[in-house]
């Protein structure tokens, strides 16, 4: 990234020879490649990006158990990778990650799990989006990998003054043709474990994974928060034993491609 100051040998009144001289905003270059992370940019660079593309990607993660074989930040890690890759590909600003979400209340006894209430996450996002909208952002893309209904509701009901809000639940996509033991994403399952084996294999302890299947009705009740994970499960739901890095690569490419087509390649809103 180019420094906002430069050395000069020109004589400028009141400035010693060789002293650093600040560049004007028009002289500041933007990152040539890689994600455009808001926290790594100076205000002039942010303004330059918003002037050409007024969208902002906001990854929303969780700190939640996904079984003993996966890290607590599983959801967060997955959406952070997606946010970085999409930001780099399309030159769109990427906000700092919201690390916490609304977890199933029956999981609070699992060590390390940390949750927000639905109204807390909703208020947090309202406040953040309001300030970014005042800076010129006209479209927010909220990425999440967490299917708990109250979490989804907190994102879907965010209010702005006029900016568009698009909530992307990456596991809302049809991935069934890439799976062997499941028809949909569950929890710490074939999908989560495969994605993590592809993205961060060093964080996965496959030897601790254990399969536990639920009926679709029980899964729906669990996501709603009215059903506790049964004692027969070690915290995950689904078939993590069928996970592989190769499958994770296919799943990741499918998810990224679908989001690209539906969100980033779709016509933008024009004021």
Short mmCIF file of C-alpha atoms in Angstrom, two decimals:
data_model
loop_
_atom_site.label_atom_id
_atom_site.label_comp_id
_atom_site.label_asym_id
_atom_site.label_seq_id
_atom_site.Cartn_x
_atom_site.Cartn_y
_atom_site.Cartn_z
CA UNK A 1 0.00 0.00 0.00
CA UNK A 2 1.37 3.42 -0.91
CA UNK A 3 2.42 5.64 1.99
CA UNK A 4 0.47 8.90 2.42
CA UNK A 5 3.77 10.79 2.66
CA UNK A 6 6.76 11.02 0.36
CA UNK A 7 10.29 12.38 0.57
CA UNK A 8 11.15 15.47 -1.50
CA UNK A 9 14.31 17.38 -2.33
CA UNK A 10 12.36 20.37 -3.64
CA UNK A 11 12.68 23.54 -1.62
CA UNK A 12 9.36 24.45 0.00
CA UNK A 13 9.17 27.55 2.12
CA UNK A 14 9.09 26.65 5.79
CA UNK A 15 9.80 22.94 5.14
CA UNK A 16 13.33 21.56 5.63
CA UNK A 17 14.91 19.85 2.57
CA UNK A 18 14.19 16.10 2.51
CA UNK A 19 11.27 16.35 4.92
CA UNK A 20 8.18 14.19 4.22
CA UNK A 21 5.39 16.03 2.40
CA UNK A 22 1.80 14.79 2.66
CA UNK A 23 0.16 13.66 -0.55
CA UNK A 24 -3.16 15.05 -1.67
CA UNK A 25 -6.13 12.61 -1.72
CA UNK A 26 -5.99 12.51 -5.54
CA UNK A 27 -2.39 11.22 -5.38
CA UNK A 28 -3.13 8.32 -3.02
CA UNK A 29 -3.20 4.96 -4.76
CA UNK A 30 -5.57 2.12 -3.88
CA UNK A 31 -4.50 -1.46 -3.20
CA UNK A 32 -3.71 -3.12 -6.52
CA UNK A 33 -4.86 -6.56 -5.39
CA UNK A 34 -6.32 -8.35 -2.41
CA UNK A 35 -9.37 -7.53 -0.30
CA UNK A 36 -10.24 -3.90 0.41
CA UNK A 37 -10.50 -4.15 4.18
CA UNK A 38 -11.96 -1.00 5.70
CA UNK A 39 -9.77 -1.23 8.81
CA UNK A 40 -6.60 -1.17 6.70
CA UNK A 41 -7.48 1.90 4.60
CA UNK A 42 -7.20 5.62 5.30
CA UNK A 43 -10.29 7.85 4.88
CA UNK A 44 -9.22 9.23 1.49
CA UNK A 45 -8.90 5.71 0.09
CA UNK A 46 -12.30 4.73 1.47
CA UNK A 47 -13.85 7.81 -0.15
CA UNK A 48 -12.23 6.95 -3.50
CA UNK A 49 -13.61 3.40 -3.42
CA UNK A 50 -17.13 4.50 -2.40
CA UNK A 51 -17.11 7.06 -5.23
CA UNK A 52 -16.86 4.22 -7.77
CA UNK A 53 -18.69 1.43 -5.91
CA UNK A 54 -20.83 2.34 -2.89
CA UNK A 55 -21.28 -1.22 -1.62
CA UNK A 56 -19.99 -2.64 1.67
CA UNK A 57 -19.61 -6.31 2.58
CA UNK A 58 -20.32 -6.97 6.27
CA UNK A 59 -19.42 -10.49 7.48
CA UNK A 60 -21.46 -11.55 10.51
CA UNK A 61 -20.09 -14.55 12.38
CA UNK A 62 -20.71 -16.39 15.64
CA UNK A 63 -18.75 -17.70 18.60
CA UNK A 64 -20.48 -21.05 18.98
CA UNK A 65 -19.63 -24.70 19.46
CA UNK A 66 -19.92 -26.93 16.38
CA UNK A 67 -18.88 -30.15 18.06
CA UNK A 68 -15.49 -31.00 19.60
CA UNK A 69 -13.77 -31.27 16.21
CA UNK A 70 -14.32 -27.68 14.99
CA UNK A 71 -13.24 -24.27 16.33
CA UNK A 72 -15.79 -21.99 18.00
CA UNK A 73 -15.32 -19.44 15.22
CA UNK A 74 -16.22 -21.87 12.44
CA UNK A 75 -19.03 -19.70 11.02
CA UNK A 76 -16.89 -16.58 11.31
CA UNK A 77 -13.88 -18.10 9.54
CA UNK A 78 -16.00 -19.26 6.60
CA UNK A 79 -17.70 -15.89 6.01
CA UNK A 80 -14.42 -14.01 6.48
CA UNK A 81 -12.81 -16.00 3.69
CA UNK A 82 -15.79 -15.36 1.44
CA UNK A 83 -15.84 -11.65 2.27
CA UNK A 84 -12.12 -11.32 1.49
CA UNK A 85 -12.35 -13.24 -1.77
CA UNK A 86 -15.42 -11.33 -3.00
CA UNK A 87 -13.90 -8.00 -1.97
CA UNK A 88 -10.70 -8.79 -3.86
CA UNK A 89 -12.54 -10.00 -6.96
CA UNK A 90 -14.95 -7.08 -7.27
CA UNK A 91 -13.04 -4.26 -5.55
CA UNK A 92 -15.81 -3.79 -2.99
CA UNK A 93 -15.14 -2.50 0.52
CA UNK A 94 -15.12 -5.13 3.25
CA UNK A 95 -16.10 -4.12 6.80
CA UNK A 96 -14.50 -5.55 9.95
CA UNK A 97 -16.21 -8.77 10.98
CA UNK A 98 -19.02 -8.79 13.50
CA UNK A 99 -17.67 -11.71 15.53
CA UNK A 100 -20.83 -12.56 17.51
CA UNK A 101 -24.33 -13.63 16.56
CA UNK A 102 -27.51 -15.02 18.10
CA UNK A 103 -26.94 -18.62 19.15
CA UNK A 104 -29.39 -21.33 20.12
CA UNK A 105 -30.17 -20.71 23.81
CA UNK A 106 -29.95 -24.42 24.61
CA UNK A 107 -26.22 -24.34 23.69
CA UNK A 108 -25.21 -21.89 26.40
CA UNK A 109 -23.83 -24.67 28.58
CA UNK A 110 -21.14 -25.48 25.99
CA UNK A 111 -17.84 -23.98 27.10
CA UNK A 112 -16.60 -20.99 25.11
CA UNK A 113 -19.91 -20.28 23.36
CA UNK A 114 -20.87 -16.58 23.48
CA UNK A 115 -24.14 -15.16 22.21
CA UNK A 116 -25.99 -11.90 21.69
CA UNK A 117 -29.73 -11.44 22.08
CA UNK A 118 -31.63 -10.91 18.84
CA UNK A 119 -32.46 -7.29 19.68
CA UNK A 120 -28.83 -6.63 20.64
CA UNK A 121 -27.49 -7.84 17.29
CA UNK A 122 -30.28 -5.95 15.52
CA UNK A 123 -29.43 -2.70 17.36
CA UNK A 124 -25.71 -3.18 16.79
CA UNK A 125 -26.17 -3.60 13.04
CA UNK A 126 -28.59 -0.65 12.87
CA UNK A 127 -25.98 1.57 14.53
CA UNK A 128 -23.11 0.40 12.34
CA UNK A 129 -25.02 0.64 9.07
CA UNK A 130 -26.36 4.06 9.98
CA UNK A 131 -22.85 5.49 10.39
CA UNK A 132 -21.55 3.87 7.21
CA UNK A 133 -24.58 5.07 5.27
CA UNK A 134 -23.82 8.62 6.41
CA UNK A 135 -20.37 8.14 4.83
CA UNK A 136 -21.88 7.36 1.45
CA UNK A 137 -22.49 3.60 1.43
CA UNK A 138 -25.61 2.83 -0.60
CA UNK A 139 -25.76 -0.97 -0.41
CA UNK A 140 -24.90 -3.38 2.41
CA UNK A 141 -24.21 -7.07 1.82
CA UNK A 142 -24.51 -8.99 5.09
CA UNK A 143 -22.84 -12.41 4.85
CA UNK A 144 -23.65 -15.07 7.43
CA UNK A 145 -23.14 -18.82 7.81
CA UNK A 146 -25.50 -19.28 10.74
CA UNK A 147 -29.02 -20.61 10.29
CA UNK A 148 -30.56 -19.96 13.73
CA UNK A 149 -33.90 -18.27 13.07
CA UNK A 150 -33.56 -15.36 15.57
CA UNK A 151 -30.09 -14.62 14.13
CA UNK A 152 -31.52 -14.47 10.62
CA UNK A 153 -34.39 -12.29 11.83
CA UNK A 154 -31.97 -9.79 13.40
CA UNK A 155 -30.21 -9.39 10.04
CA UNK A 156 -33.34 -9.38 7.89
CA UNK A 157 -35.01 -6.56 9.86
CA UNK A 158 -32.10 -4.09 9.86
CA UNK A 159 -33.30 -0.56 9.02
CA UNK A 160 -31.48 2.10 6.98
CA UNK A 161 -32.41 5.60 5.87
CA UNK A 162 -32.40 4.57 2.23
CA UNK A 163 -29.53 2.20 1.54
CA UNK A 164 -30.26 -1.27 0.23
CA UNK A 165 -29.61 -4.21 2.59
CA UNK A 166 -29.03 -7.69 1.17
CA UNK A 167 -28.75 -10.58 3.62
CA UNK A 168 -26.91 -13.63 2.28
CA UNK A 169 -27.29 -16.89 4.22
CA UNK A 170 -24.63 -18.97 2.49
CA UNK A 171 -26.22 -22.21 3.65
CA UNK A 172 -29.56 -21.22 2.17
CA UNK A 173 -28.17 -22.38 -1.17
CA UNK A 174 -28.93 -25.83 -2.55
CA UNK A 175 -25.80 -27.92 -1.92
CA UNK A 176 -27.47 -31.34 -1.86
CA UNK A 177 -25.80 -32.65 -5.02
CA UNK A 178 -22.37 -32.18 -3.41
CA UNK A 179 -23.26 -34.10 -0.24
CA UNK A 180 -23.27 -37.83 0.49
CA UNK A 181 -25.00 -38.26 3.84
CA UNK A 182 -27.18 -35.15 4.09
CA UNK A 183 -29.63 -33.21 1.96
CA UNK A 184 -28.88 -29.81 3.51
CA UNK A 185 -26.44 -28.00 5.79
CA UNK A 186 -26.84 -28.87 9.47
CA UNK A 187 -24.41 -28.01 12.29
CA UNK A 188 -20.76 -29.03 12.60
CA UNK A 189 -21.65 -31.47 9.85
CA UNK A 190 -20.49 -32.68 6.46
CA UNK A 191 -20.73 -29.10 5.12
CA UNK A 192 -19.05 -27.17 7.95
CA UNK A 193 -16.32 -29.75 8.38
CA UNK A 194 -15.57 -30.00 4.66
CA UNK A 195 -15.36 -26.23 4.30
CA UNK A 196 -13.01 -25.97 7.26
CA UNK A 197 -10.84 -28.81 5.93
CA UNK A 198 -10.52 -26.81 2.72
CA UNK A 199 -9.95 -23.39 4.31
CA UNK A 200 -8.15 -24.11 7.61
CA UNK A 201 -7.34 -27.82 7.91
CA UNK A 202 -4.97 -27.16 10.81
CA UNK A 203 -7.95 -26.12 12.96
CA UNK A 204 -9.97 -29.31 12.40
CA UNK A 205 -9.68 -32.37 14.66
CA UNK A 206 -11.37 -35.02 12.56
CA UNK A 207 -10.55 -37.73 15.09
CA UNK A 208 -13.07 -36.12 17.48
CA UNK A 209 -15.93 -35.92 14.96
CA UNK A 210 -19.01 -38.03 15.54
CA UNK A 211 -22.11 -38.41 13.39
CA UNK A 212 -25.59 -37.71 14.69
CA UNK A 213 -28.59 -37.30 12.38
CA UNK A 214 -31.86 -35.48 13.10
CA UNK A 215 -35.12 -35.54 11.23
CA UNK A 216 -35.95 -32.43 9.25
CA UNK A 217 -38.67 -31.51 11.75
CA UNK A 218 -36.29 -31.84 14.69
CA UNK A 219 -33.70 -29.78 12.82
CA UNK A 220 -36.29 -27.06 12.23
CA UNK A 221 -37.15 -27.01 15.94
CA UNK A 222 -33.46 -26.90 16.87
CA UNK A 223 -32.85 -23.90 14.58
CA UNK A 224 -35.83 -22.18 16.12
CA UNK A 225 -34.34 -22.76 19.56
CA UNK A 226 -37.05 -25.00 20.97
CA UNK A 227 -35.11 -28.26 20.86
CA UNK A 228 -31.91 -29.04 22.75
CA UNK A 229 -29.13 -31.06 21.16
CA UNK A 230 -29.78 -34.63 22.39
CA UNK A 231 -27.31 -36.24 24.78
CA UNK A 232 -26.46 -38.79 22.11
CA UNK A 233 -24.82 -35.98 20.12
CA UNK A 234 -21.46 -34.48 21.10
CA UNK A 235 -22.61 -31.06 19.90
CA UNK A 236 -22.76 -31.49 16.15
CA UNK A 237 -25.67 -32.52 13.92
CA UNK A 238 -25.08 -34.30 10.63
CA UNK A 239 -22.36 -36.47 9.13
CA UNK A 240 -18.92 -34.89 9.69
CA UNK A 241 -17.29 -38.29 9.09
CA UNK A 242 -18.06 -37.84 5.39
CA UNK A 243 -16.24 -34.52 5.17
CA UNK A 244 -13.17 -33.96 3.02
CA UNK A 245 -11.05 -31.06 1.82
CA UNK A 246 -11.90 -31.91 -1.80
CA UNK A 247 -15.61 -31.69 -1.00
CA UNK A 248 -14.98 -28.45 0.87
CA UNK A 249 -13.35 -26.95 -2.21
CA UNK A 250 -16.37 -27.83 -4.34
CA UNK A 251 -18.77 -26.45 -1.71
CA UNK A 252 -16.78 -23.22 -1.38
CA UNK A 253 -16.62 -22.71 -5.14
CA UNK A 254 -20.37 -23.34 -5.44
CA UNK A 255 -21.18 -20.86 -2.67
CA UNK A 256 -18.83 -18.19 -4.00
CA UNK A 257 -20.11 -18.60 -7.56
CA UNK A 258 -23.78 -18.35 -6.55
CA UNK A 259 -23.18 -15.25 -4.43
CA UNK A 260 -21.22 -13.69 -7.29
CA UNK A 261 -24.02 -14.31 -9.77
CA UNK A 262 -26.90 -13.23 -7.55
CA UNK A 263 -25.33 -10.34 -5.64
CA UNK A 264 -22.22 -8.93 -7.28
CA UNK A 265 -23.04 -9.42 -10.96
CA UNK A 266 -26.68 -8.36 -10.60
CA UNK A 267 -27.52 -4.75 -11.62
CA UNK A 268 -26.73 -2.23 -8.91
CA UNK A 269 -29.20 0.26 -7.49
CA UNK A 270 -28.71 3.74 -8.94
CA UNK A 271 -29.70 6.78 -6.89
#
